[in-house]
Coordinates of C-alpha atoms in Angstrom, one line a residue:
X1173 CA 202.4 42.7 23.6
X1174 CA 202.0 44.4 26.7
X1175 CA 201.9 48.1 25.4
X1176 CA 199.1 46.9 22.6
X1177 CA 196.5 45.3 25.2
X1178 CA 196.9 49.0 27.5
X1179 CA 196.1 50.8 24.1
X1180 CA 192.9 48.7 23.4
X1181 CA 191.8 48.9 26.9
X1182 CA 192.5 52.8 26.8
X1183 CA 190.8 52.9 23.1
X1184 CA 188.1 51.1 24.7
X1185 CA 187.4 52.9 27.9
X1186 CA 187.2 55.9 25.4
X1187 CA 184.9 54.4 23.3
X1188 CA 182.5 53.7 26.4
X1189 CA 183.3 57.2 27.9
X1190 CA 182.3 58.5 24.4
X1191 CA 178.6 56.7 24.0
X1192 CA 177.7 57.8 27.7
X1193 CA 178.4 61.1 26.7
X1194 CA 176.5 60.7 23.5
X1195 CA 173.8 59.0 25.0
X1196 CA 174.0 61.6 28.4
X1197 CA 173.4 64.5 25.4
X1198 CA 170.7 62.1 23.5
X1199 CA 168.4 61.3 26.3
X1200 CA 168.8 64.4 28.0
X1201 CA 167.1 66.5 24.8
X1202 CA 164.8 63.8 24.2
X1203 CA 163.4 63.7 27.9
X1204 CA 163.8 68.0 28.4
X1205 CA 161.6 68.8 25.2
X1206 CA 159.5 65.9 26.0
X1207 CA 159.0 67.5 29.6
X1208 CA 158.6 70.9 28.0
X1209 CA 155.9 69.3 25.4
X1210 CA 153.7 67.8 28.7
X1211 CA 154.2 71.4 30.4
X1212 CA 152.7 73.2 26.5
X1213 CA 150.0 71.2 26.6
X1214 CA 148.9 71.5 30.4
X1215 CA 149.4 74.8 29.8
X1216 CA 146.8 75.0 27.0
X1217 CA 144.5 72.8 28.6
X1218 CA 144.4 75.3 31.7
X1219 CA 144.6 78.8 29.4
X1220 CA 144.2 77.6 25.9
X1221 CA 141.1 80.1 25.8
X1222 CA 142.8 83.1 27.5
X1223 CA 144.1 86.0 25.2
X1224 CA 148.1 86.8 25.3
X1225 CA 148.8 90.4 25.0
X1226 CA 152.8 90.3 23.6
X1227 CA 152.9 93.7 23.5
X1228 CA 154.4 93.8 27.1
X1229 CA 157.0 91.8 28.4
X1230 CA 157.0 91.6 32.3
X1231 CA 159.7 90.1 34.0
X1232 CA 158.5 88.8 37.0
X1233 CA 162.5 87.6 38.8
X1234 CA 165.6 88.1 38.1
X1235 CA 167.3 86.3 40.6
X1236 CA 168.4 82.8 39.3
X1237 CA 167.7 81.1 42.7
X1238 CA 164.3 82.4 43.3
X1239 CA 163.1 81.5 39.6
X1240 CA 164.3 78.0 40.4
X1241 CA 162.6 78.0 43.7
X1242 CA 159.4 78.9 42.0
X1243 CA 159.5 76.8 39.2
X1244 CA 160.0 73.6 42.1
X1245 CA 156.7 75.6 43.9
X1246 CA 154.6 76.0 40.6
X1247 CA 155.1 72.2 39.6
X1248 CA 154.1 71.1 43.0
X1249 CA 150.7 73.1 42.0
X1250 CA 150.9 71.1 38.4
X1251 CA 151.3 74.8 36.5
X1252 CA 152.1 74.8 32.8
X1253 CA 154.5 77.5 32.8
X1254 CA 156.7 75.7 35.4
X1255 CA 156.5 72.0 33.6
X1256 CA 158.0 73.9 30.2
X1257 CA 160.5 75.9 32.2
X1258 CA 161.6 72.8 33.9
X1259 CA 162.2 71.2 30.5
X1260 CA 164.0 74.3 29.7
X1261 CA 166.2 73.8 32.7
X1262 CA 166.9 70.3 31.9
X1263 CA 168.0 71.2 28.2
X1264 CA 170.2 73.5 30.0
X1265 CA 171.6 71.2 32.3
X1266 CA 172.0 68.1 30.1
X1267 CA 175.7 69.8 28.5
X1268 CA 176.1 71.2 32.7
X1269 CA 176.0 67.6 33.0
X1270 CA 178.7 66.6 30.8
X1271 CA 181.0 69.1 31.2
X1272 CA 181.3 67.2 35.0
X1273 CA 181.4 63.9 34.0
X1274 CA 184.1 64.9 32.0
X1275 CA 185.7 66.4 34.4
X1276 CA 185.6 63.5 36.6
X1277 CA 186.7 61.4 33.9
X1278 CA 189.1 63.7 33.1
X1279 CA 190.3 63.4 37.2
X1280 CA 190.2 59.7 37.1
X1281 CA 192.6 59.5 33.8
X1282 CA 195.0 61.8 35.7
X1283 CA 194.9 64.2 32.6
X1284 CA 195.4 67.7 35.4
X1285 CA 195.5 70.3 32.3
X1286 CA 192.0 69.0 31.2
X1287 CA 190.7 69.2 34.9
X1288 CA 192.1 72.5 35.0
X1289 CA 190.9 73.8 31.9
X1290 CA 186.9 72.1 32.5
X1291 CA 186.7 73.3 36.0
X1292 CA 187.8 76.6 34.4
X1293 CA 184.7 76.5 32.1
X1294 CA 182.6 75.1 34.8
X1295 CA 182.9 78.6 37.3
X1296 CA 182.4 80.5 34.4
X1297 CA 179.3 78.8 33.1
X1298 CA 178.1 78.7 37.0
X1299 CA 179.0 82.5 37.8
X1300 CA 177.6 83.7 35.0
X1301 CA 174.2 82.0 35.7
X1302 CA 174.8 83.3 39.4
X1303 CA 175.3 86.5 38.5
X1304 CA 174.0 86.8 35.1
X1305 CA 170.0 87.8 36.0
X1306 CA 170.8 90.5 38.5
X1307 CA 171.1 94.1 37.2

């Protein structure tokens, strides 16, 4: 009788661990592509009647840091461009997100070649955005 009531709370604490996650993934596309909608249409409120030459491409940083540092500098000034790359970022960090949560899940349920194998993941995902955007 014992064994049987840990199972269902383990079932169940997987069950809740799996709709936060689903809802985590859920919300977090909803509200990024929401915030990169608001940031399309400032933008074409502000430049809707300037032409786009995409001809060129100019890419203006390519340090990681710095593009985050001005996208936080261009929203404090309301621009467009930064309201749709913060949406972009969100998207981005909604599965960044979950990969740590389950990690720290993960941590809590003592499961060490899961922690191992997520944090793994993790520095790759983190160096190769660290790294990734310099030449």
């Amino acid at each position: 009788m014992e064994k049987s009531k840990i199972m269902s709370q383990e079932k169940f604490k997987e069950k809740v661990f799996q709709m936060i996650i689903g809802n985590l993934l859920r919300y977090g596309v909803w509200i990024s592509l929401s915030i990169a909608f608001m940031g399309g249409i400032t933008y074409l409120i502000n430049h809707g009647n300037e032409p786009e030459d995409y001809s060129v491409f100019i890419e203006k940083d390519n340090n990681i840091f710095n593009v985050v540092g001005n996208v936080c500098e261009g929203l404090i000034h309301g621009s467009g461009e930064s309201i749709i790359f913060s949406g972009i970022l969100l998207l981005f960090l909604t599965p960044m997100l979950r990969l740590l949560i389950s990690l720290f899940v993960f941590f809590l349920e003592k499961d060490y070649l899961y922690v191992f194998i997520t944090s793994i993941v993790a520095i790759i995902i983190g160096l190769s955005v660290s790294f990734g955007f310099s030449h």
